[in-house]
């Protein structure tokens, strides 16, 4: 769910959490023995894609934190 008034970067932790839960769910579904191998392969692909997006979002979040830190240090330097 979106948070009213939140910026795109502020919602990233929620998106990461949702994707991790999706990966867990998809991985659990692949263990159902009655499911066809074709479905298991598709679920596995979706789980890998979700995991890939988790890594991308974590990378974006890390870069944003570094950028905010740099802007803060830069503004402190300018004030001095």
mmCIF file of C-alpha atoms in Angstrom:
data_model
loop_
_atom_site.group_PDB
_atom_site.id
_atom_site.type_symbol
_atom_site.label_atom_id
_atom_site.label_comp_id
_atom_site.label_asym_id
_atom_site.label_seq_id
_atom_site.Cartn_x
_atom_site.Cartn_y
_atom_site.Cartn_z
ATOM 1 C CA UNK A 1 0.000 0.000 0.000
ATOM 2 C CA UNK A 2 1.132 3.545 -0.601
ATOM 3 C CA UNK A 3 1.667 5.958 2.226
ATOM 4 C CA UNK A 4 -0.114 9.295 1.654
ATOM 5 C CA UNK A 5 2.390 12.143 1.381
ATOM 6 C CA UNK A 6 5.398 9.803 1.221
ATOM 7 C CA UNK A 7 8.085 10.264 -1.393
ATOM 8 C CA UNK A 8 9.089 7.469 -3.728
ATOM 9 C CA UNK A 9 12.219 6.765 -1.690
ATOM 10 C CA UNK A 10 10.289 6.586 1.581
ATOM 11 C CA UNK A 11 8.156 3.722 0.264
ATOM 12 C CA UNK A 12 11.113 1.567 -0.826
ATOM 13 C CA UNK A 13 11.400 -0.315 2.506
ATOM 14 C CA UNK A 14 7.720 -1.314 2.242
ATOM 15 C CA UNK A 15 8.215 -2.468 -1.336
ATOM 16 C CA UNK A 16 11.260 -4.508 -0.325
ATOM 17 C CA UNK A 17 9.300 -6.140 2.495
ATOM 18 C CA UNK A 18 6.396 -6.981 0.169
ATOM 19 C CA UNK A 19 8.719 -8.461 -2.448
ATOM 20 C CA UNK A 20 10.523 -10.583 0.152
ATOM 21 C CA UNK A 21 7.169 -11.942 1.329
ATOM 22 C CA UNK A 22 6.263 -12.646 -2.293
ATOM 23 C CA UNK A 23 9.504 -14.606 -2.767
ATOM 24 C CA UNK A 24 8.743 -16.621 0.371
ATOM 25 C CA UNK A 25 5.216 -17.358 -0.830
ATOM 26 C CA UNK A 26 6.326 -18.353 -4.330
ATOM 27 C CA UNK A 27 9.096 -20.566 -2.954
ATOM 28 C CA UNK A 28 6.607 -22.283 -0.651
ATOM 29 C CA UNK A 29 4.193 -22.849 -3.536
ATOM 30 C CA UNK A 30 6.879 -24.600 -5.598
ATOM 31 C CA UNK A 31 7.084 -27.281 -2.888
ATOM 32 C CA UNK A 32 3.509 -28.468 -3.491
ATOM 33 C CA UNK A 33 3.955 -31.956 -4.909
ATOM 34 C CA UNK A 34 0.695 -31.985 -6.913
ATOM 35 C CA UNK A 35 1.775 -28.940 -8.933
ATOM 36 C CA UNK A 36 3.064 -29.522 -12.459
ATOM 37 C CA UNK A 37 6.731 -28.954 -13.214
ATOM 38 C CA UNK A 38 5.807 -26.226 -15.702
ATOM 39 C CA UNK A 39 4.020 -24.237 -12.989
ATOM 40 C CA UNK A 40 6.921 -24.809 -10.588
ATOM 41 C CA UNK A 41 9.359 -23.429 -13.161
ATOM 42 C CA UNK A 42 7.205 -20.336 -13.694
ATOM 43 C CA UNK A 43 6.880 -19.750 -9.947
ATOM 44 C CA UNK A 44 10.626 -20.150 -9.575
ATOM 45 C CA UNK A 45 11.197 -17.581 -12.341
ATOM 46 C CA UNK A 46 8.843 -15.115 -10.653
ATOM 47 C CA UNK A 47 10.632 -15.667 -7.339
ATOM 48 C CA UNK A 48 14.016 -14.950 -8.974
ATOM 49 C CA UNK A 49 12.648 -11.818 -10.641
ATOM 50 C CA UNK A 50 11.216 -10.601 -7.345
ATOM 51 C CA UNK A 51 14.541 -11.250 -5.637
ATOM 52 C CA UNK A 52 16.301 -9.311 -8.411
ATOM 53 C CA UNK A 53 14.001 -6.328 -7.811
ATOM 54 C CA UNK A 54 14.667 -6.520 -4.069
ATOM 55 C CA UNK A 55 18.385 -6.184 -4.808
ATOM 56 C CA UNK A 56 17.747 -3.267 -7.164
ATOM 57 C CA UNK A 57 15.580 -1.446 -4.608
ATOM 58 C CA UNK A 58 18.165 -2.010 -1.867
ATOM 59 C CA UNK A 59 20.827 -0.582 -4.190
ATOM 60 C CA UNK A 60 18.661 2.472 -4.946
ATOM 61 C CA UNK A 61 17.990 2.983 -1.234
ATOM 62 C CA UNK A 62 21.717 2.761 -0.422
ATOM 63 C CA UNK A 63 22.581 5.280 -3.153
ATOM 64 C CA UNK A 64 19.882 7.663 -1.897
ATOM 65 C CA UNK A 65 21.253 7.483 1.660
ATOM 66 C CA UNK A 66 24.770 8.224 0.411
ATOM 67 C CA UNK A 67 23.491 11.144 -1.672
ATOM 68 C CA UNK A 68 21.593 12.610 1.280
ATOM 69 C CA UNK A 69 24.717 12.282 3.441
ATOM 70 C CA UNK A 70 26.814 14.036 0.809
ATOM 71 C CA UNK A 71 24.302 16.889 0.483
ATOM 72 C CA UNK A 72 24.288 17.313 4.278
ATOM 73 C CA UNK A 73 28.102 17.385 4.485
ATOM 74 C CA UNK A 74 28.274 19.747 1.521
ATOM 75 C CA UNK A 75 25.736 22.140 3.073
ATOM 76 C CA UNK A 76 27.596 22.091 6.403
ATOM 77 C CA UNK A 77 30.836 22.896 4.556
ATOM 78 C CA UNK A 78 29.210 25.799 2.691
ATOM 79 C CA UNK A 79 27.847 27.211 5.955
ATOM 80 C CA UNK A 80 31.304 27.050 7.551
#
